[in-house]
Every structure is written in structure tokens, then in C-alpha cells.
CSV table of C-alpha atoms in Angstrom, one decimal:
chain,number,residue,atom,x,y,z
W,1,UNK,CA,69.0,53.6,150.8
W,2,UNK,CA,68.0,57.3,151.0
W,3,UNK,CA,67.9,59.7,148.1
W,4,UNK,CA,67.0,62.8,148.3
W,5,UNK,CA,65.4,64.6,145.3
W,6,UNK,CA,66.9,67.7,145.6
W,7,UNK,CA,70.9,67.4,146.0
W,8,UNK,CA,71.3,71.0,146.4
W,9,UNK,CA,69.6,70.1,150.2
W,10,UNK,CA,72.0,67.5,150.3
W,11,UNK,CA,75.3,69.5,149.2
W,12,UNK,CA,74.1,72.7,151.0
W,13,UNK,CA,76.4,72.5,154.1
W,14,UNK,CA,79.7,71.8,151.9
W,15,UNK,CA,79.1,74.5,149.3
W,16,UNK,CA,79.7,77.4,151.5
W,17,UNK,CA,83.3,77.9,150.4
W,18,UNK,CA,85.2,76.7,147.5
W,19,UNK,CA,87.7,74.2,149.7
W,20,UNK,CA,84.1,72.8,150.9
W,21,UNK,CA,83.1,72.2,147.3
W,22,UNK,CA,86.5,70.5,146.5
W,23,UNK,CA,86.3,68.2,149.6
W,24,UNK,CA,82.7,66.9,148.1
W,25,UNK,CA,84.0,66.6,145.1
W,26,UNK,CA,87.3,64.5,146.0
W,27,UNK,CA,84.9,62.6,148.5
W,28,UNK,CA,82.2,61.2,145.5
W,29,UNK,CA,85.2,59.9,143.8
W,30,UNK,CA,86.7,58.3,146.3
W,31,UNK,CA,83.9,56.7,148.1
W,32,UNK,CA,82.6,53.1,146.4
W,33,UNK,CA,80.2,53.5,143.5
W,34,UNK,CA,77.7,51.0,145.4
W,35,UNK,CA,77.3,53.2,148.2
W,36,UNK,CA,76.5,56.2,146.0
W,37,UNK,CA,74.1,53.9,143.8
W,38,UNK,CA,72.1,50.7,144.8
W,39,UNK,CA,73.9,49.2,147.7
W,40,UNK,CA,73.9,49.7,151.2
W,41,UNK,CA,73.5,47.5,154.6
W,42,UNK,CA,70.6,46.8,156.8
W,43,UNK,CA,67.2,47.6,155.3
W,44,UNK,CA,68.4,49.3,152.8
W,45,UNK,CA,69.0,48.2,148.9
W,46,UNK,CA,71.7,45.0,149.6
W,47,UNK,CA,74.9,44.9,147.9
W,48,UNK,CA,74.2,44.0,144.1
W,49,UNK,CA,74.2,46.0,141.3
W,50,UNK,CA,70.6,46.0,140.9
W,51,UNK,CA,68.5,49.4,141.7
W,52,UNK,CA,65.3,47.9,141.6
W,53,UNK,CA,62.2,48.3,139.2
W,54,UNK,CA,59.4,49.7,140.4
W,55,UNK,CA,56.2,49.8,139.3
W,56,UNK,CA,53.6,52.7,140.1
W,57,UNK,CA,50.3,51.2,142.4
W,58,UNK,CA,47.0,52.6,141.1
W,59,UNK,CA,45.8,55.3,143.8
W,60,UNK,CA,49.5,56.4,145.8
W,61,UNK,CA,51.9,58.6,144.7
W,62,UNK,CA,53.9,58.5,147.9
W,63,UNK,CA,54.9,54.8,147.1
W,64,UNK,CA,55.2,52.2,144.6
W,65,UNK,CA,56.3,48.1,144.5
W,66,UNK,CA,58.8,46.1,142.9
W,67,UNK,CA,61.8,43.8,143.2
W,68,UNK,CA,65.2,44.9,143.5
W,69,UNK,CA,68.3,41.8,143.9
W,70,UNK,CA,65.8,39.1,143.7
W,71,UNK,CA,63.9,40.4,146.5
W,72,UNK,CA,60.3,41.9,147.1
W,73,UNK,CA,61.1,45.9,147.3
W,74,UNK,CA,59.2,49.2,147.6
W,75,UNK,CA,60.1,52.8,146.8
W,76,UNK,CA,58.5,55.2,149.1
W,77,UNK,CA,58.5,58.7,148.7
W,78,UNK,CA,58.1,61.3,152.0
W,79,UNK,CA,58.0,65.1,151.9
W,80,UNK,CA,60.2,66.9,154.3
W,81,UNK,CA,60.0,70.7,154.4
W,82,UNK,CA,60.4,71.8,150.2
W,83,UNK,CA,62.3,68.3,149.1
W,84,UNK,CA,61.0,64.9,148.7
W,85,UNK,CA,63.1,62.2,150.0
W,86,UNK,CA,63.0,58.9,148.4
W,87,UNK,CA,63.4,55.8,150.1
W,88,UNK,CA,64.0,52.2,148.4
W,89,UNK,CA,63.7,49.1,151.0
W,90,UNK,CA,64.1,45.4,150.2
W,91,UNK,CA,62.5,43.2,152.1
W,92,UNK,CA,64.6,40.4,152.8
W,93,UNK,CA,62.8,38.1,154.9
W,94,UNK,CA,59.1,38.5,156.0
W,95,UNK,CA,58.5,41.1,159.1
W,96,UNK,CA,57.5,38.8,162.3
W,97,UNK,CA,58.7,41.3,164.7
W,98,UNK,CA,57.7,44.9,164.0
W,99,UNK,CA,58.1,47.9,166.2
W,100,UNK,CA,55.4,50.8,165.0
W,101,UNK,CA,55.5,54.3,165.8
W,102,UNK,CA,52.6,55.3,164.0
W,103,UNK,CA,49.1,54.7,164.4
W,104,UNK,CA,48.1,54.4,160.9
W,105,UNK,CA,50.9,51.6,160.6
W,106,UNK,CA,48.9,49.7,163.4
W,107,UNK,CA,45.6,50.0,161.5
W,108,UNK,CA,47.5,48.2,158.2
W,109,UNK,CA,48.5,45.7,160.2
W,110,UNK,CA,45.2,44.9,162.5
W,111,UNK,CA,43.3,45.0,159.0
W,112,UNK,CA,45.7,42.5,157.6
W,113,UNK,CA,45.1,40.0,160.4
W,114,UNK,CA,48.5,40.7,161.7
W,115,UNK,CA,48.2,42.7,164.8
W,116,UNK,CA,50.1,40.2,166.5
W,117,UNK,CA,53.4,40.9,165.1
W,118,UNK,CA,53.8,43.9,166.6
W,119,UNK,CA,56.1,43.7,169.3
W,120,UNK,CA,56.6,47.6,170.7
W,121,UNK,CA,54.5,51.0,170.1
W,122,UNK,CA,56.0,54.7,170.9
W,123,UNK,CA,53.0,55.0,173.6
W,124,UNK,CA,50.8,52.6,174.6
W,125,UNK,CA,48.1,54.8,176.2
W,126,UNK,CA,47.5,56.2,171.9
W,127,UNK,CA,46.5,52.6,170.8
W,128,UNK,CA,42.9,51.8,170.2
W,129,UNK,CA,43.3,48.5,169.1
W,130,UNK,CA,42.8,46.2,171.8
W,131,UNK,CA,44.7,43.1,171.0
W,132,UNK,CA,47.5,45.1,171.9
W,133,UNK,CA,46.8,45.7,175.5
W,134,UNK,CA,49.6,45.0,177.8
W,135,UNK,CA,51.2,43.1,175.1
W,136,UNK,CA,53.4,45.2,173.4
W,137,UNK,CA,56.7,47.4,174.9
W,138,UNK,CA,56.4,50.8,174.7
W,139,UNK,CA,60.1,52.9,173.4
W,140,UNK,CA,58.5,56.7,173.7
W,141,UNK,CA,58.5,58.7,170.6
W,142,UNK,CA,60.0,62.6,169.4
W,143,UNK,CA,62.5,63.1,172.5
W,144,UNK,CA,61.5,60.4,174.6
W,145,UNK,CA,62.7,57.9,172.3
W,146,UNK,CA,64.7,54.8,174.0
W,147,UNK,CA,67.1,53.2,171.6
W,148,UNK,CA,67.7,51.0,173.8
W,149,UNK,CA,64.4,49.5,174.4
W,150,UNK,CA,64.0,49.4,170.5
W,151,UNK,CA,67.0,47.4,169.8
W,152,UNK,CA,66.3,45.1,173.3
W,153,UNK,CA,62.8,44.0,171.3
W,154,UNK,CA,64.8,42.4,168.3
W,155,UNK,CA,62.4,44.1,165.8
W,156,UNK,CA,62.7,42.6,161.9
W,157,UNK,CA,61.3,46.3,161.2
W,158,UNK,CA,61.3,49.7,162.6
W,159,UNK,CA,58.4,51.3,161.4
W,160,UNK,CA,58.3,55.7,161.9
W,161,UNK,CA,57.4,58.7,159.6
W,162,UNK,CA,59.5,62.3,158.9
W,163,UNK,CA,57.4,65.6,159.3
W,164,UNK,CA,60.9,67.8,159.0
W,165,UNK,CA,60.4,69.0,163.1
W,166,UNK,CA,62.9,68.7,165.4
W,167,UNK,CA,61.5,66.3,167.1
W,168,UNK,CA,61.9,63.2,163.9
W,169,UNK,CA,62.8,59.8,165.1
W,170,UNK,CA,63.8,58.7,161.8
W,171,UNK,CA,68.0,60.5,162.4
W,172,UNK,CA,68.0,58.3,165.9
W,173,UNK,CA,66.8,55.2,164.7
W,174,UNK,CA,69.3,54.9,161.7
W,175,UNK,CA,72.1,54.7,164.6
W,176,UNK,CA,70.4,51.5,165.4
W,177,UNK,CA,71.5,50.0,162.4
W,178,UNK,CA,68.3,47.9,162.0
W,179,UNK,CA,66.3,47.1,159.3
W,180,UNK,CA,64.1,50.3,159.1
W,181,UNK,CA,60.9,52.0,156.9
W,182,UNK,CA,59.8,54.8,156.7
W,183,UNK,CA,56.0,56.1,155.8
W,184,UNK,CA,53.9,58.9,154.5
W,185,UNK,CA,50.7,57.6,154.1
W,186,UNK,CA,49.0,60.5,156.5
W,187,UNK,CA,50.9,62.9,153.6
W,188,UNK,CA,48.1,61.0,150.9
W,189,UNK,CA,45.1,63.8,149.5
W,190,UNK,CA,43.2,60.7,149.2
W,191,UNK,CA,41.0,58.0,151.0
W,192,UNK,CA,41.9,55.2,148.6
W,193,UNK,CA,45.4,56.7,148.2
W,194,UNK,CA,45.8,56.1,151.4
W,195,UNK,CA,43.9,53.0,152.0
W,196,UNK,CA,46.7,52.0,149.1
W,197,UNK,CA,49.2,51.7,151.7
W,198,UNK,CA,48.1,48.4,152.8
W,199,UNK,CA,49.2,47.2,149.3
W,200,UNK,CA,52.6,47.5,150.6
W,201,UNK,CA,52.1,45.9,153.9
W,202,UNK,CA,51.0,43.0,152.9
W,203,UNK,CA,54.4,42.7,150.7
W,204,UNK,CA,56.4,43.2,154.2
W,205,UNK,CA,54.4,40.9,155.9
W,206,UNK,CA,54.5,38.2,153.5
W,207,UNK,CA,55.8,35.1,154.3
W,208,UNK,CA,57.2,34.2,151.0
W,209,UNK,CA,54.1,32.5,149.7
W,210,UNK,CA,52.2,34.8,148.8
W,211,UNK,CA,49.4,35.0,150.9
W,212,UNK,CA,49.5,38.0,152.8
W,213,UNK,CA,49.9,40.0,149.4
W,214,UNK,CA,47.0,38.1,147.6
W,215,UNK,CA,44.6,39.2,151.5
W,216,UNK,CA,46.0,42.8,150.8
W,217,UNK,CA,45.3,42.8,147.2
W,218,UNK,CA,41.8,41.6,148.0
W,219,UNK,CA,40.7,44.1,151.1
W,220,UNK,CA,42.0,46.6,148.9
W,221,UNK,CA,39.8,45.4,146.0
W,222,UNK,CA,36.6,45.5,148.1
W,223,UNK,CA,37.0,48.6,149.7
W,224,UNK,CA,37.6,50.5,145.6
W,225,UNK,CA,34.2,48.7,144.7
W,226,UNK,CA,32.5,50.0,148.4
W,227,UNK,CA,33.5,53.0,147.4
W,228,UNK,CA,32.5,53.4,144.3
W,229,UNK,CA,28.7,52.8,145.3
W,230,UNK,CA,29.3,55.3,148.2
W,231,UNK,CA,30.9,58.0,146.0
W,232,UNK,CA,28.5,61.0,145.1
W,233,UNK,CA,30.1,63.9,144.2
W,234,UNK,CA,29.0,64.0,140.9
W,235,UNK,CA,25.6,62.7,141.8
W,236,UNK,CA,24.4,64.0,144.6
W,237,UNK,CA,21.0,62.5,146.2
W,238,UNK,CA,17.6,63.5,143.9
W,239,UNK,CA,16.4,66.7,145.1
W,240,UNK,CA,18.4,67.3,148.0
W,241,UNK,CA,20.9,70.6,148.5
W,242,UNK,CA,24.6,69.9,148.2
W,243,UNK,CA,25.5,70.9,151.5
W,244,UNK,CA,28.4,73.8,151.9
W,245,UNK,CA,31.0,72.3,154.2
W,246,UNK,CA,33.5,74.2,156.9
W,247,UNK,CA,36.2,72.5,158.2
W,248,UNK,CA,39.1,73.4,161.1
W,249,UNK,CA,39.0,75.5,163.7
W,250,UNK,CA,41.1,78.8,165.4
W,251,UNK,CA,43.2,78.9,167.9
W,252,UNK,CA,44.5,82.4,168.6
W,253,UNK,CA,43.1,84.3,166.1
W,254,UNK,CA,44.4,82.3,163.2
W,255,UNK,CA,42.0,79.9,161.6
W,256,UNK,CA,43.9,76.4,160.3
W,257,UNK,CA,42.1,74.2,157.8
W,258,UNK,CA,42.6,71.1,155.1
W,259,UNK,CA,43.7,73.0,151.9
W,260,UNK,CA,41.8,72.3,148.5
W,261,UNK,CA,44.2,69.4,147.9
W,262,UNK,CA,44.0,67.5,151.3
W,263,UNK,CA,42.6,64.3,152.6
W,264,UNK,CA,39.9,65.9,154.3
W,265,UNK,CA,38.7,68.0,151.2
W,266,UNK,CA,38.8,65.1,149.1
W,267,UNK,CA,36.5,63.0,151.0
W,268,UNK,CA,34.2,65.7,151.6
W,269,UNK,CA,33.8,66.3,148.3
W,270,UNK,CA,33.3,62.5,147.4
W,271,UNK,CA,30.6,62.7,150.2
W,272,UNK,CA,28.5,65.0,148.5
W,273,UNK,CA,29.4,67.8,150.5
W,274,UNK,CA,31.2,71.6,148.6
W,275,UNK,CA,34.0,72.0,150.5
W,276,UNK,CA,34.3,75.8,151.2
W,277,UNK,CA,38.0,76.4,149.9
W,278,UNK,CA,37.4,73.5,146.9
W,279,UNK,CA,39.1,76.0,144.7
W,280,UNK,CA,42.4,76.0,147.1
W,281,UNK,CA,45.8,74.0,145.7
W,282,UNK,CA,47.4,73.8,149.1
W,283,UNK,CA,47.0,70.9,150.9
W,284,UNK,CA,47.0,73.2,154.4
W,285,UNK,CA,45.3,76.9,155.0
W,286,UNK,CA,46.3,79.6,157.4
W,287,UNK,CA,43.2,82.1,157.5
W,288,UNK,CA,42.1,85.0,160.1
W,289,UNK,CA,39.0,84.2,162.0
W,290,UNK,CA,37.8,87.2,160.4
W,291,UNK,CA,37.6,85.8,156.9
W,292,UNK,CA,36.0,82.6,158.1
W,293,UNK,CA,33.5,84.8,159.7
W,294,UNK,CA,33.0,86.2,156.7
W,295,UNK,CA,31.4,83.0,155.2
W,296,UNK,CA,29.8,82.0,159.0
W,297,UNK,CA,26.3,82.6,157.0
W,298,UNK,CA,27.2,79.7,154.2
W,299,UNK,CA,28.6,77.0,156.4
W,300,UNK,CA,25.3,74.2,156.5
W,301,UNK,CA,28.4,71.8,158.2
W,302,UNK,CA,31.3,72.4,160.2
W,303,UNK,CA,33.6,69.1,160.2
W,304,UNK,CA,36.7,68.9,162.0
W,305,UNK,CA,36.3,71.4,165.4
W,306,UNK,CA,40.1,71.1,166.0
W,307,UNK,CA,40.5,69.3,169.0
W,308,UNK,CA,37.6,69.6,170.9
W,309,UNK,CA,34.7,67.0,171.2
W,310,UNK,CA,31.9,69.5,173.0
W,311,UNK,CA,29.9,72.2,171.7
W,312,UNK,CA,31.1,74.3,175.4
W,313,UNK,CA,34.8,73.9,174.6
W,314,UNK,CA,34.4,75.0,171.4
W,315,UNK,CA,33.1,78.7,173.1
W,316,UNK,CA,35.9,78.2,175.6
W,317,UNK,CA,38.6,78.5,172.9
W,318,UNK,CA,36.5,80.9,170.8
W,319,UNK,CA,33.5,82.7,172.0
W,320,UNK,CA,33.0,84.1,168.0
W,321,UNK,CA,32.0,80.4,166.6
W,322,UNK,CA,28.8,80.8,167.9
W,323,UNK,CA,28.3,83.0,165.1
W,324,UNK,CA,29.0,79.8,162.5
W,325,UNK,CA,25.5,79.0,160.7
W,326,UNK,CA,26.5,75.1,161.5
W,327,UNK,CA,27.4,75.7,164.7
W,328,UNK,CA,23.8,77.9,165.7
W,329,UNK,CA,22.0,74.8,163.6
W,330,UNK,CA,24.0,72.1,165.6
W,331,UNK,CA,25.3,70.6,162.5
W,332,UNK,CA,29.0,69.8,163.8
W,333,UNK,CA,30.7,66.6,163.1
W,334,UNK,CA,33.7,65.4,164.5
W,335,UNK,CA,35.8,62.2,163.7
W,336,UNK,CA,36.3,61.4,167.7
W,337,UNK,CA,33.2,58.6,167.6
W,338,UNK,CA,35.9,55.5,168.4
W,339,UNK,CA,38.4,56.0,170.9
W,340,UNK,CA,40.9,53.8,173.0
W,341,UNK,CA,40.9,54.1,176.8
W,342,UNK,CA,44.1,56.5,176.7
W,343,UNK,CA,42.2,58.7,174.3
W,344,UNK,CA,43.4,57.7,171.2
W,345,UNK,CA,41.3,58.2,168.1
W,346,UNK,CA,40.9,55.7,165.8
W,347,UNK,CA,40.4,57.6,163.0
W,348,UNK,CA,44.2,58.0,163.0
W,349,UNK,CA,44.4,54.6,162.9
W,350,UNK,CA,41.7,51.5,162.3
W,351,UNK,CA,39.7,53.9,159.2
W,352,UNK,CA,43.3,54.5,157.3
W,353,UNK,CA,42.1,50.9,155.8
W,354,UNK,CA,38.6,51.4,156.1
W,355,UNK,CA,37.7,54.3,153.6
W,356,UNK,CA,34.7,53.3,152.3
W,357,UNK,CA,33.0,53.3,155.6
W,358,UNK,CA,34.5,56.6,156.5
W,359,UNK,CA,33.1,57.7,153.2
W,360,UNK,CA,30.3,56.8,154.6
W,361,UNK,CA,30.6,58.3,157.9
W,362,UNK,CA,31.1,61.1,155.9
W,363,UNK,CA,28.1,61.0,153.9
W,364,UNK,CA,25.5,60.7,156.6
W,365,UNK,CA,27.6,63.5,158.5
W,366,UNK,CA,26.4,65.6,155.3
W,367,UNK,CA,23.1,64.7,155.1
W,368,UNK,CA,21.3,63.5,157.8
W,369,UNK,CA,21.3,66.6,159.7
W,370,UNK,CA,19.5,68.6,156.4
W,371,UNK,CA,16.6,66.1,155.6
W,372,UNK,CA,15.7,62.6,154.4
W,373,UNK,CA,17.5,59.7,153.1
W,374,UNK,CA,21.2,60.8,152.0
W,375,UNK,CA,21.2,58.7,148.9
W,376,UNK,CA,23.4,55.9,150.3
W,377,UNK,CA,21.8,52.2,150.0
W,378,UNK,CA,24.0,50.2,151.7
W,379,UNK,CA,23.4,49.7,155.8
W,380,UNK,CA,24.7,51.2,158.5
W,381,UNK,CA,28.3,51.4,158.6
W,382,UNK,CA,29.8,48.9,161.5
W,383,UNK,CA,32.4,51.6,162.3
W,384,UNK,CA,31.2,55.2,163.0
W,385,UNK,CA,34.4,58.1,163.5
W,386,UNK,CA,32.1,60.7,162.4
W,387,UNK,CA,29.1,61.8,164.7
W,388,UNK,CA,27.2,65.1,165.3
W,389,UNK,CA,29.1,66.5,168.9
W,390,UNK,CA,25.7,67.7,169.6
W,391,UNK,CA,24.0,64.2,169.6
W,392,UNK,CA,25.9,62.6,172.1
């Protein structure tokens, strides 16, 4: 079932003319109350009279768990554009089949112990996870998408994500009539917000038992307490400068970065590190390259060079970064350290359910260019995203 937040959104196309309004009108009391309310087919909320109670999880915003006709349920919550559309799913039998679209959703899964459910990915060559290789069907994503080869693989769940582009599969894949979810866990401003999503997961996958909720519960658990003894942005390590931290890059002239209230700013800041727009309540930022520039001088780290993974193509997209104090001190971190032989990064989708070892990667990003020990006492992370493009 899909409601959307804002009904003006909805009504918008009707409400152009005052026989458009009257059809809309003559329409909602004609059509069923169950398919304006709590019922549906497929996926969505079954038919019974029950909309589901849902209770709020402890980090997300974007999602939260319940029950809804006797059945194990979620509410998820995407933003599209200026509305939020809401989302509530029952899960009536567990997912043994699932066909992902998103790396992050592969990550949940792996963590979970459950790779092997997945039965098809958009594009194979993106997947870093190899289990996976040359076991899974690949159905193409954006324009490329094969509805065919989706509905051929029998999945128990179609698993995608809404940005509000053209190029969504969410609007094809509801032709399919198949049991279908969709996620916003890359729209969290949080690592453990994010990390949350696995919460919900392991109530898909679930085979009635139990189980896979109670292993979900429990890797969640352990990575909140990881991450507390990581966390130091209100302690930062004795004596040592809090370093100032630049993040994005430009591409013609215009400088794109993680707003204030991003993902990226969060777990700088719970690094140790003072995020140069900290102050900012967006989660994106459009900015000339001339008002970076203007801070070039106060930037002891650069995180994030947009795409690039070398020092040289840096100065090939912009010859003016070399003016960058982190860039002349080689103090440039990018999150490219694991990849997959078709160059996917599995930042985007093994650390989704790993933050407090990307809080970590994070940390020693921060520090151990500028000095000594950075303050963190457990050992060396097993997974490292984050590394210094100038070391290697």
C-alpha cells in the first residue's frame, strides 16, 4: 500500500478544472473503502481491516516495525522530490527468493548470513560480494530494466529504491504485480540510522521462528556498543588538534558537498573531525569553487574527492585543488579502499552494516596523517574503505 504524505501531489493532475475535481470526488466515493484504507493485493497491506501498528526503531526515521493482519509488517518512509511517500508492507511468508537492485540491500543480506537468497541483481559487474559470482541473474536497472527477466526468477521480493529521476524502477516493477519493497536507507544522516536497516531485514528474512530477527537484533546490538567506544566527538584524543575536515569535489565550476545534516557530516563529526559546513541544515551543498577556495587554507583533510581515486585525476578535472591545504599536505581520503572486480565500491554496500568500523576508518583517516595515536583502543579494523589516495 502507498500513501503519499502530501495529497495535494496526489490530486494535482485532477484539480486543474472544476469537472476534474468532481470526477475525484465521485471516484473516492465510489471506489471500495479497503482500497483507499488498509487493503490492497500483492505485497501490499492484505485485505483485512487492520492498518497495522507500528512502532518507531531506535536510530531510523525512514522506517519502523510492526504487525498488521496477524502478520510481521513495516512502514517505510522515502523522500521523493518535496513529499514523503509512505509505504506499509506485510510480510506474508519469509523472503527465500529476493531480487536486489541496490547495493546496500546486498550488504543487509551478506551481513545477515543470507547472501544466498538472492536470486537476481540490476548489474552484476557493481557487486563486490563474491558469493554472488556467476550465481545470480542480472534484470538491468533505470531504462535497461527487463520485466521479464524479473518475473522469469520467481522472486518472493523485489527489492529497489525512488530518487524522483526519470529513470525510477519502482513505476515498472508495480506492473509486475509481485510482492515488492521499497528502501531509503542511503536517504539516513546517520551511520547507525542506517546500520538500523538491517533491523528490518532480518524481519523479511525470517523464517517464522524467530531467528533471523533475534541475529539482526544482535549484530545491531554490537555494532551501537562498537560504536560507542569509537565515538569521539565530544572527546577528542588528549592534546591532539581537532582536525578541520573538507569533503566533495567540483566538477564544472560548481563545488557539490554532504550538507550539515548528511551521512557523511555525521560520521565526520563522530570521528573527531569539524566538518567545514557543520553549521549547514541541508543534507546536500551546491557551492562555487571560488568559496571553497576561499577556505583552501583551513582544510587539514579533504574526504570524499568525488569520483576519482588518484591525486593526477584530481588536477585533470580541476587544476585549482592544488591550492587545497589537504591536498598540498597529501592528507586525502577516499572511501574506494574495497572494491569488486567490475569496480564496485563496497562502501555502497558491505559498510551500510558495518558502521562502527567505518567509524573507524573514519577516525584514523583524521588522525593518522596529523600525529600520534588517534585515541582509538581497539585494533585494526578488518575492513578498511577509507585510505589516504596518496599512500597507495
Amino acid at each position: 500500500m502507498l500513501k503519499i504524505n502530501s495529497l495535494r501531489t496526489f490530486l494535482r493532475p485532477f484539480l486543474g478544472s472544476r469537472l476534474g475535481l468532481f470526477c475525484v470526488l465521485a471516484a473516492l466515493l465510489c471506489v471500495p473503502a479497503c482500497f483507499l484504507g488498509a487493503c490492497g493485493s500483492g505485497e501490499e497491506t492484505p485485505s483485512c481491516s487492520d492498518d497495522g501498528q507500528f512502532k518507531a526503531v531506535q536510530y531510523s526515521k525512514l522506517f519502523r516495525l510492526g504487525t498488521a493482519c496477524g502478520k510481521p509488517a513495516a512502514q517505510i518512509m522515502s523522500i521523493v522530490g518535496g513529499d514523503t511517500l509512505v509505504k506499509e508492507i506485510v510480510f506474508e511468508k519469509p523472503v527465500k527468493r529476493a531480487v536486489v537492485l541496490s547495493s546496500a540491500q546486498i550488504g543487509y543480506m551478506a551481513r545477515l548470513g543470507a547472501a544466498d537468497r538472492i536470486v537476481g541483481v540490476g548489474e552484476g559487474k557493481y557487486v563486490v560480494d563474491s558469493s554472488l559470482y556467476g550465481k545470480v541473474a542480472e534484470v538491468g536497472n533505470g531504462p535497461a530494466l527487463s520485466l521479464e527477466k524479473v518475473a522469469d526468477l520467481k522472486p518472493d521480493m523485489v527489492m529497489t529504491f525512488a530518487t524522483g529521476g526519470g529513470k525510477d524502477d519502482y513505476e515498472h516493477l508495480q506492473k509486475l504485480g509481485l510482492p515488492l519493497i521499497l528502501t531509503s536507507e542511503w536517504q539516513e544522516q546517520n551511520p547507525l540510522a542506517k546500520a538500523e536497516w538491517i533491523k528490518l531485514f532480518g524481519m523479511m528474512l525470517d523464517e517464522g521462528d524467530g531467528a533471523m530477527v533475534r541475529r539482526a537484533d544482535s549484530i545491531f546490538k554490537a555494532e551501537t556498543v562498537h560504536y560507542a567506544k569509537t565515538y569521539i566527538r565530544r572527546a577528542p584524543p588528549k592534546k591532539k588538534k581537532r582536525p578541520r575536515v573538507l569533503a566533495g569535489m567540483a566538477y564544472g565550476g560548481v563545488w557539490y558537498a554532504p550538507g550539515g545534516k548528511s551521512f557523511t557530516a555525521t560520521l565526520i563529526q563522530d570521528a573527531g573531525g569539524l566538518y567545514l559546513w557543520a553549521g549547514d541544515t541541508t543534507r546536500e551543498l551546491r557551492l562555487s569553487l571560488e568559496e571553497v577556495l576561499a577556505l583552501a587554507d583551513s582544510a587539514d583533510v579533504w574526504v570524499n574527492p568525488g569520483m576519482f581515486s588518484k591525486p593526477d585525476e584530481i588536477l585533470a578535472a580541476e587544476p585549482r585543488v592544488a591550492n587545497i591545504k589537504a591536498f598540498r599536505e597529501k592528507r586525502v581520503c577516499q572511501n574506494d579502499g574495497i572494491k569488486g572486480p567490475g569496480d564496485g565500491n563496497d562502501f555502497y554496500e558491505g559498510a551500510v552494516a558495518r558502521p562502527a568500523e567505518l567509524l573507524e576508518n573514519m577516525n584514523r583517516c583524521l588522525y593518522q596523517e596529523i600525529g600520534a595515536d588517534n585515541g582509538v583502543n581497539s585494533p585494526k579494523p578488518a575492513y578498511k574503505w577509507y585510505r589516504n589516495i596518496y599512500n597507495f
